[in-house]
């Protein structure tokens, strides 16, 4: 018997994972997680909630950082974190921009704009790192450098959240989406040691966030007002075959053709963008006469450029680049135009001199300086894309150009130009080529029927996957 009645302590659930992607994220032990997809999919909440659970399990060994490219971008993130962590008796230290948890763990919020920022964390023992909006990074190197600071118990974890679009669209798609678009499958990257590195893509859709939809039933309806059905699908479903902010929204599957034998009498052109630490790229184009070698009509109008070959690589010396270019061009004798920077002579042979020394052995034409006016060069490409029929076609066996041309983004500071921070090397080579072979002045641009800033990619991606041949060194 007792004099004190039993009573229940009322517990308040501050956060719990929703079934689906959030639940999988919380339970995922894999070192690298790509948590991407739709707007409103609950990605940020998922990461914050996981950290709330993990810090209780790890105690003082929990040492995490939540990164944004610029710290002011984390303002809303921090406010949401307070809603979750303060009821758990975490202490917010505003000057240090960090939470201290009762068990001794901490979560900091820091900027990660470039490699220099990443260097600041080398030598630290991080248990977890989260990078919000990874699509804002044209180059993922600052993110990869964080693995050097990941030394927590259990090996640690890096989580990237992202949506379709942005300057990082291309590398995120290649790494996380292309290997297994449906996600929820362990992927592997081969390391220089020969060992395999496991990582995973966890896709998130707006319908996975039932809490948001219950609180805001009109959210999806408002997204349907943003524009084209393709863009709505990108935002609702996280479809990476739609690229919001594309510099060439006119590009579509009609510009991609199956490889064929190019008629011998069609004039040939070669555009080349030099690179060593960054990729070099060369594209070969033929100008249609409207007929084949037997006089029969072809489905490509007179004056149309057909890009029939590409070559790209990184870390390849000038001699080897020239050898490969010349060997691929045997007996074609293309008009060759190149990045004007290769003609600079600074106290020694120019890059062009080195290339020409090799070309001479093959009797290959030398390069002349390309017209490097960017705006007019992009305009030439655009005018060819919008032709009806088009005046630019690309073989499906040129995946590097096909992957990077639609992913080329608009420069936010200079909207008439393309963003130079993304992979634009093959696009530059194409620009040089198109500036060398201008569109006939009598040709008239058709009426504009495109929504600038977005492009549907699914059709061309399917064709690329069916034609896996690459020419690279």
Coordinates of C-alpha atoms in Angstrom, one line a residue:
X1 CA 0.0 0.0 0.0
X2 CA 1.2 3.5 -0.5
X3 CA 0.2 7.1 0.3
X4 CA 1.4 8.6 -3.0
X5 CA -0.7 8.0 -6.1
X6 CA 1.1 6.9 -9.3
X7 CA 1.5 9.7 -11.7
X8 CA 2.8 10.0 -15.3
X9 CA 5.5 12.4 -16.4
X10 CA 4.3 14.1 -19.5
X11 CA 7.0 14.0 -22.2
X12 CA 7.0 16.4 -25.1
X13 CA 8.4 15.0 -28.4
X14 CA 10.5 17.8 -29.8
X15 CA 11.2 16.1 -33.1
X16 CA 10.7 12.6 -34.6
X17 CA 11.7 11.5 -38.1
X18 CA 8.9 11.1 -40.6
X19 CA 8.6 7.7 -42.3
X20 CA 10.6 7.5 -45.5
X21 CA 13.7 9.5 -46.3
X22 CA 14.1 11.2 -42.9
X23 CA 13.8 7.9 -41.1
X24 CA 16.4 6.4 -43.4
X25 CA 18.8 9.3 -42.9
X26 CA 18.6 9.0 -39.2
X27 CA 19.5 5.3 -39.3
X28 CA 22.1 5.6 -42.1
X29 CA 25.7 4.8 -41.0
X30 CA 27.3 5.4 -44.4
X31 CA 30.1 8.0 -44.4
X32 CA 28.9 10.1 -47.3
X33 CA 25.2 10.8 -47.8
X34 CA 23.7 12.8 -50.6
X35 CA 20.3 14.0 -49.3
X36 CA 18.7 15.7 -52.3
X37 CA 15.5 16.4 -54.2
X38 CA 12.5 18.5 -53.9
X39 CA 11.9 21.8 -52.3
X40 CA 10.0 21.4 -49.0
X41 CA 11.1 17.7 -48.7
X42 CA 12.2 18.1 -45.1
X43 CA 15.9 17.8 -45.7
X44 CA 17.1 20.4 -43.3
X45 CA 14.8 19.2 -40.6
X46 CA 16.1 15.7 -41.2
X47 CA 19.7 16.6 -40.6
X48 CA 19.0 18.7 -37.6
X49 CA 16.8 15.9 -36.1
X50 CA 19.5 13.3 -36.8
X51 CA 22.1 15.5 -35.0
X52 CA 19.7 15.8 -32.0
X53 CA 19.5 12.0 -31.8
X54 CA 23.2 11.3 -32.4
X55 CA 24.4 13.8 -29.8
X56 CA 22.5 11.9 -27.1
X57 CA 24.2 8.7 -28.2
X58 CA 27.7 10.1 -28.5
X59 CA 27.8 12.5 -25.6
X60 CA 31.0 14.6 -25.7
X61 CA 32.3 12.7 -28.7
X62 CA 29.7 14.5 -30.8
X63 CA 31.5 17.3 -32.6
X64 CA 29.6 18.5 -35.7
X65 CA 29.6 21.5 -38.0
X66 CA 26.7 22.7 -40.2
X67 CA 28.1 24.6 -43.2
X68 CA 26.6 27.1 -45.6
X69 CA 28.5 28.8 -48.3
X70 CA 28.0 32.2 -46.5
X71 CA 27.2 32.3 -42.8
X72 CA 24.2 34.8 -43.1
X73 CA 22.5 32.1 -45.2
X74 CA 22.3 30.0 -42.0
X75 CA 20.0 32.4 -40.2
X76 CA 16.8 30.5 -40.8
X77 CA 18.7 27.2 -40.2
X78 CA 19.8 28.4 -36.8
X79 CA 16.3 29.5 -35.8
X80 CA 14.9 26.1 -36.7
X81 CA 17.8 24.5 -34.7
X82 CA 16.8 26.5 -31.6
X83 CA 13.3 25.2 -31.8
X84 CA 14.6 21.6 -31.7
X85 CA 17.6 21.9 -29.4
X86 CA 16.7 24.4 -26.7
X87 CA 13.9 22.2 -25.3
X88 CA 16.6 19.5 -25.1
X89 CA 18.5 21.8 -22.7
X90 CA 21.1 22.7 -25.3
X91 CA 22.8 26.1 -24.7
X92 CA 23.1 28.5 -27.6
X93 CA 26.3 30.6 -27.7
X94 CA 25.6 33.3 -30.1
X95 CA 29.2 34.7 -30.4
X96 CA 30.6 31.3 -31.2
X97 CA 27.6 30.4 -33.3
X98 CA 27.4 27.0 -31.6
X99 CA 25.1 24.8 -29.5
X100 CA 26.5 23.0 -26.4
X101 CA 24.5 19.9 -25.4
X102 CA 24.1 18.6 -21.9
X103 CA 26.1 15.5 -22.7
X104 CA 29.1 17.6 -23.7
X105 CA 28.7 17.5 -27.5
X106 CA 28.6 20.6 -29.7
X107 CA 27.3 21.7 -33.1
X108 CA 28.8 24.7 -34.8
X109 CA 27.6 26.8 -37.8
X110 CA 30.3 27.9 -40.1
X111 CA 30.9 29.3 -43.6
X112 CA 32.5 27.2 -46.3
X113 CA 33.1 29.4 -49.3
X114 CA 36.3 27.9 -50.7
X115 CA 39.3 25.7 -50.1
X116 CA 40.8 28.2 -47.7
X117 CA 37.7 27.9 -45.5
X118 CA 38.1 24.1 -45.6
X119 CA 41.7 24.3 -44.6
X120 CA 40.7 25.9 -41.3
X121 CA 39.2 22.7 -40.1
X122 CA 42.2 20.4 -40.9
X123 CA 43.5 18.9 -37.7
X124 CA 40.2 19.0 -36.0
X125 CA 38.3 15.8 -35.0
X126 CA 34.8 16.2 -36.5
X127 CA 32.3 13.5 -35.9
X128 CA 29.8 14.9 -38.5
X129 CA 29.7 17.6 -41.1
X130 CA 26.6 18.8 -43.0
X131 CA 26.7 21.0 -46.1
X132 CA 23.5 22.8 -46.8
X133 CA 22.7 23.6 -50.5
X134 CA 25.6 21.8 -52.0
X135 CA 24.4 22.9 -55.4
X136 CA 25.8 26.4 -54.7
X137 CA 29.3 24.9 -55.1
X138 CA 30.6 24.9 -58.7
X139 CA 33.6 22.8 -57.5
X140 CA 33.2 20.3 -54.7
X141 CA 36.8 20.4 -53.6
X142 CA 36.1 22.4 -50.4
X143 CA 33.6 19.8 -49.4
X144 CA 35.9 16.8 -50.1
X145 CA 38.6 18.5 -48.0
X146 CA 36.4 18.1 -45.0
X147 CA 37.0 14.4 -45.0
X148 CA 40.5 15.2 -43.8
X149 CA 39.0 16.5 -40.5
X150 CA 36.5 13.6 -40.1
X151 CA 38.1 11.5 -37.3
X152 CA 35.2 10.8 -34.9
X153 CA 34.3 7.5 -33.4
X154 CA 32.7 5.2 -36.0
X155 CA 34.4 7.0 -38.9
X156 CA 32.1 10.0 -38.9
X157 CA 29.7 11.2 -41.6
X158 CA 29.3 13.9 -44.2
X159 CA 25.8 14.8 -45.3
X160 CA 25.1 17.0 -48.4
X161 CA 21.6 18.5 -48.9
X162 CA 20.8 19.8 -52.4
X163 CA 18.1 20.6 -55.0
X164 CA 18.2 20.4 -58.8
X165 CA 19.8 23.5 -60.4
X166 CA 22.6 25.8 -59.4
X167 CA 26.2 25.8 -60.5
X168 CA 26.8 22.5 -58.8
X169 CA 24.0 20.7 -60.7
X170 CA 26.4 18.8 -63.0
X171 CA 28.7 17.3 -60.5
X172 CA 25.9 16.4 -58.0
X173 CA 24.0 14.7 -60.8
X174 CA 27.0 12.8 -62.1
X175 CA 28.0 11.6 -58.6
X176 CA 24.7 10.9 -56.8
X177 CA 21.9 10.7 -59.4
X178 CA 23.3 9.2 -62.6
X179 CA 24.6 5.9 -61.1
X180 CA 21.2 5.0 -59.6
X181 CA 18.5 7.7 -60.1
X182 CA 15.9 6.1 -57.8
X183 CA 18.3 6.3 -54.9
X184 CA 18.3 4.2 -51.7
X185 CA 21.1 2.0 -52.9
X186 CA 24.7 1.9 -51.8
X187 CA 27.0 3.3 -54.5
X188 CA 30.7 2.9 -54.8
X189 CA 33.6 5.1 -55.9
X190 CA 36.9 3.5 -56.8
X191 CA 39.8 5.0 -54.9
X192 CA 43.4 5.3 -56.2
X193 CA 44.3 2.5 -53.8
X194 CA 42.0 0.2 -55.6
X195 CA 39.6 0.1 -52.6
X196 CA 35.9 1.0 -52.8
X197 CA 34.4 4.0 -51.0
X198 CA 30.7 3.5 -50.2
X199 CA 28.2 6.4 -50.4
X200 CA 24.5 6.7 -50.9
X201 CA 21.8 9.0 -52.4
X202 CA 18.6 9.5 -50.4
X203 CA 16.0 11.3 -52.5
X204 CA 13.4 13.5 -50.9
X205 CA 10.1 14.5 -52.4
X206 CA 7.7 17.1 -51.1
X207 CA 5.1 14.4 -50.5
X208 CA 7.6 12.8 -48.0
X209 CA 7.0 15.9 -45.8
X210 CA 3.5 15.3 -44.5
X211 CA 4.1 17.7 -41.6
X212 CA 4.6 20.6 -44.0
X213 CA 1.6 19.6 -46.2
X214 CA -0.6 19.4 -43.1
X215 CA 0.5 22.8 -41.8
X216 CA 0.3 24.4 -45.3
X217 CA -2.2 22.6 -47.5
X218 CA -1.7 25.2 -50.2
X219 CA 2.1 24.7 -50.6
X220 CA 1.9 22.4 -53.6
X221 CA -0.7 24.6 -55.3
X222 CA 1.6 27.6 -55.0
X223 CA 4.5 25.6 -56.5
X224 CA 2.3 24.9 -59.5
X225 CA 2.2 28.6 -60.2
X226 CA 6.0 29.0 -60.7
X227 CA 6.1 28.2 -64.4
X228 CA 6.4 25.3 -66.8
X229 CA 5.3 21.8 -65.9
X230 CA 9.0 20.7 -66.1
X231 CA 10.1 23.3 -63.5
X232 CA 7.2 22.3 -61.3
X233 CA 8.3 18.7 -61.5
X234 CA 11.8 19.7 -60.6
X235 CA 10.6 21.5 -57.5
X236 CA 8.0 18.9 -56.4
X237 CA 9.9 15.7 -57.2
X238 CA 13.5 16.8 -57.2
X239 CA 13.9 15.7 -60.8
X240 CA 17.5 16.3 -61.9
X241 CA 16.6 15.9 -65.5
X242 CA 15.3 19.5 -65.3
X243 CA 17.9 22.2 -64.8
X244 CA 16.5 25.4 -63.5
X245 CA 18.7 28.4 -64.5
X246 CA 20.1 26.8 -67.6
X247 CA 21.9 29.2 -70.0
X248 CA 20.6 27.3 -73.0
X249 CA 16.9 26.3 -72.2
X250 CA 16.4 25.9 -75.9
X251 CA 18.5 22.7 -75.9
X252 CA 16.4 19.5 -76.2
X253 CA 16.4 16.0 -77.5
X254 CA 15.9 17.2 -81.1
X255 CA 19.5 18.4 -81.1
X256 CA 20.8 15.0 -80.4
X257 CA 21.3 12.5 -83.2
X258 CA 22.6 8.9 -83.4
X259 CA 26.1 8.8 -84.9
X260 CA 26.3 8.4 -88.7
X261 CA 29.1 8.4 -91.4
X262 CA 29.7 12.1 -92.0
X263 CA 29.8 12.8 -95.8
X264 CA 33.4 13.4 -96.9
X265 CA 32.6 16.6 -98.8
X266 CA 31.2 18.4 -95.7
X267 CA 33.7 21.0 -94.4
X268 CA 35.2 20.1 -91.1
X269 CA 36.0 22.4 -88.1
X270 CA 37.7 21.9 -84.8
X271 CA 37.3 24.0 -81.6
X272 CA 39.7 23.6 -78.8
X273 CA 39.8 24.9 -75.2
X274 CA 43.2 24.3 -73.6
X275 CA 43.6 23.0 -70.0
X276 CA 45.9 21.0 -67.8
X277 CA 44.9 21.3 -64.1
X278 CA 41.4 22.0 -65.3
X279 CA 40.0 19.9 -68.3
X280 CA 40.9 20.6 -71.9
X281 CA 38.2 19.9 -74.5
X282 CA 38.1 19.6 -78.3
X283 CA 35.0 19.3 -80.4
X284 CA 34.8 18.4 -84.1
X285 CA 32.0 19.7 -86.3
X286 CA 31.0 19.2 -89.9
X287 CA 28.9 21.7 -91.9
X288 CA 26.0 20.1 -93.8
X289 CA 25.6 20.8 -97.5
X290 CA 22.1 19.4 -97.2
X291 CA 23.1 16.3 -99.2
X292 CA 25.2 13.2 -98.8
X293 CA 28.2 12.2 -101.0
X294 CA 25.8 10.7 -103.6
X295 CA 23.6 13.8 -103.9
X296 CA 20.7 12.5 -101.8
X297 CA 19.0 14.9 -99.4
X298 CA 19.8 14.5 -95.7
X299 CA 17.7 15.6 -92.7
X300 CA 20.1 18.3 -91.8
X301 CA 19.7 21.7 -93.5
X302 CA 22.4 23.3 -95.5
X303 CA 24.7 25.2 -93.1
X304 CA 23.8 23.2 -90.0
X305 CA 26.8 22.1 -87.8
X306 CA 26.9 18.5 -86.7
X307 CA 29.2 17.9 -83.8
X308 CA 30.5 14.4 -84.5
X309 CA 33.4 13.9 -82.1
X310 CA 34.7 15.2 -78.8
X311 CA 37.9 14.7 -76.8
X312 CA 38.5 15.8 -73.2
X313 CA 40.9 15.1 -70.4
X314 CA 42.7 16.5 -67.4
X315 CA 46.3 16.5 -66.3
X316 CA 47.5 15.6 -69.8
X317 CA 50.6 17.3 -71.2
X318 CA 50.5 19.4 -74.3
X319 CA 52.3 16.8 -76.5
X320 CA 49.9 14.0 -75.6
X321 CA 46.9 16.3 -76.2
X322 CA 48.2 17.2 -79.7
X323 CA 49.0 13.6 -80.5
X324 CA 45.5 12.5 -79.7
X325 CA 43.9 15.4 -81.5
X326 CA 46.0 14.8 -84.7
X327 CA 45.5 11.1 -84.7
X328 CA 41.7 11.5 -84.5
X329 CA 41.7 14.1 -87.3
X330 CA 43.7 12.1 -89.9
X331 CA 42.8 13.0 -93.5
X332 CA 40.0 15.4 -92.3
X333 CA 42.0 18.6 -92.5
X334 CA 39.7 20.7 -90.3
X335 CA 39.8 24.4 -89.9
X336 CA 41.2 24.7 -86.3
X337 CA 40.4 27.4 -83.8
X338 CA 41.6 27.6 -80.2
X339 CA 41.5 29.5 -77.0
X340 CA 43.6 32.7 -77.6
X341 CA 45.5 32.2 -74.4
X342 CA 47.6 29.3 -76.0
X343 CA 49.3 31.9 -78.3
X344 CA 50.9 33.8 -75.4
X345 CA 54.7 33.7 -75.6
X346 CA 56.2 34.5 -72.2
X347 CA 59.9 33.9 -72.7
X348 CA 59.6 30.5 -74.3
X349 CA 57.6 28.5 -76.8
X350 CA 53.9 29.1 -76.5
X351 CA 51.5 26.3 -76.0
X352 CA 50.5 26.7 -79.6
X353 CA 54.1 26.2 -80.7
X354 CA 54.3 22.9 -78.7
X355 CA 51.1 21.7 -80.3
X356 CA 52.2 22.7 -83.8
X357 CA 55.4 20.7 -83.4
X358 CA 53.3 17.6 -83.1
X359 CA 50.8 18.6 -85.7
X360 CA 53.6 19.0 -88.3
X361 CA 54.4 15.2 -88.0
X362 CA 50.8 14.4 -88.9
X363 CA 50.4 17.2 -91.5
X364 CA 47.6 18.4 -89.3
X365 CA 46.4 22.0 -89.7
X366 CA 47.6 24.4 -87.0
X367 CA 45.3 26.4 -84.8
X368 CA 44.4 30.0 -85.3
X369 CA 43.1 32.3 -82.6
X370 CA 39.4 32.0 -82.0
X371 CA 37.1 35.0 -81.6
X372 CA 36.8 35.0 -77.8
X373 CA 33.9 37.4 -77.6
X374 CA 31.7 35.5 -75.2
X375 CA 28.3 37.1 -75.6
X376 CA 28.3 37.0 -79.4
X377 CA 29.7 33.4 -79.3
X378 CA 26.9 32.2 -77.1
X379 CA 24.5 34.0 -79.3
X380 CA 25.7 32.0 -82.3
X381 CA 25.1 28.8 -80.4
X382 CA 21.6 30.0 -79.3
X383 CA 20.6 31.0 -82.8
X384 CA 21.6 27.6 -84.1
X385 CA 19.6 25.8 -81.3
X386 CA 16.4 27.8 -81.9
X387 CA 16.4 27.2 -85.7
X388 CA 13.4 25.4 -87.2
X389 CA 14.8 23.0 -88.2
X390 CA 17.8 23.4 -85.8
X391 CA 21.2 24.4 -87.2
X392 CA 23.2 22.5 -84.5
X393 CA 23.2 18.8 -83.8
X394 CA 25.3 16.7 -81.5
X395 CA 26.2 13.0 -81.8
X396 CA 24.9 10.9 -78.8
X397 CA 28.5 9.7 -78.6
X398 CA 29.6 13.1 -77.3
X399 CA 28.4 12.8 -73.6
X400 CA 30.8 15.3 -72.1
X401 CA 29.4 18.1 -74.3
X402 CA 25.9 16.8 -73.9
X403 CA 26.2 16.7 -70.1
X404 CA 27.8 20.2 -69.8
X405 CA 25.9 22.2 -72.4
X406 CA 22.5 21.9 -70.7
X407 CA 24.1 22.3 -67.3
X408 CA 25.7 25.6 -68.2
X409 CA 24.2 28.2 -65.8
X410 CA 23.4 31.9 -66.2
X411 CA 25.9 34.2 -64.5
X412 CA 23.9 35.9 -61.8
X413 CA 26.1 39.0 -61.9
X414 CA 26.1 39.2 -65.7
X415 CA 22.9 37.6 -66.9
X416 CA 23.8 37.8 -70.6
X417 CA 26.8 35.6 -70.0
X418 CA 27.2 32.0 -68.8
X419 CA 28.6 31.2 -65.4
X420 CA 32.3 30.4 -65.7
X421 CA 32.6 28.6 -62.4
X422 CA 31.0 25.4 -63.7
X423 CA 32.4 22.9 -66.2
X424 CA 32.3 25.0 -69.4
X425 CA 35.3 23.7 -71.3
X426 CA 33.5 21.8 -74.1
X427 CA 31.0 24.6 -74.3
X428 CA 33.9 27.1 -74.9
X429 CA 35.3 24.8 -77.6
X430 CA 31.9 24.8 -79.2
X431 CA 31.6 28.6 -78.9
X432 CA 35.0 29.0 -80.7
X433 CA 33.8 26.7 -83.5
X434 CA 30.5 28.4 -84.0
X435 CA 32.1 31.8 -84.1
X436 CA 34.4 30.5 -86.9
X437 CA 31.5 29.3 -88.9
X438 CA 28.9 32.1 -88.6
X439 CA 25.2 31.5 -89.5
X440 CA 24.2 32.7 -92.9
X441 CA 23.2 36.3 -92.7
X442 CA 20.0 35.5 -94.7
X443 CA 18.8 33.1 -92.0
X444 CA 16.1 34.5 -89.7
X445 CA 15.6 33.6 -86.1
X446 CA 12.2 32.1 -85.5
X447 CA 9.8 33.5 -82.9
X448 CA 10.9 33.0 -79.3
X449 CA 8.9 30.2 -77.8
X450 CA 11.1 29.4 -74.9
X451 CA 11.1 30.2 -71.2
X452 CA 14.6 31.3 -70.4
X453 CA 16.2 29.6 -67.5
X454 CA 15.1 26.0 -67.6
X455 CA 15.5 22.9 -69.8
X456 CA 14.1 19.4 -70.0
X457 CA 16.9 16.9 -70.0
X458 CA 15.2 13.5 -69.8
X459 CA 15.1 12.7 -73.5
X460 CA 18.8 13.4 -74.1
X461 CA 19.9 11.6 -71.0
X462 CA 18.1 8.4 -72.1
X463 CA 19.9 8.6 -75.4
X464 CA 23.3 9.2 -73.7
X465 CA 22.8 6.2 -71.5
X466 CA 22.1 4.1 -74.6
X467 CA 25.4 5.4 -76.2
X468 CA 28.1 5.0 -73.6
X469 CA 31.1 5.5 -75.8
X470 CA 33.4 8.3 -74.6
X471 CA 36.5 9.7 -76.2
X472 CA 38.7 10.9 -73.3
X473 CA 42.3 10.6 -72.2

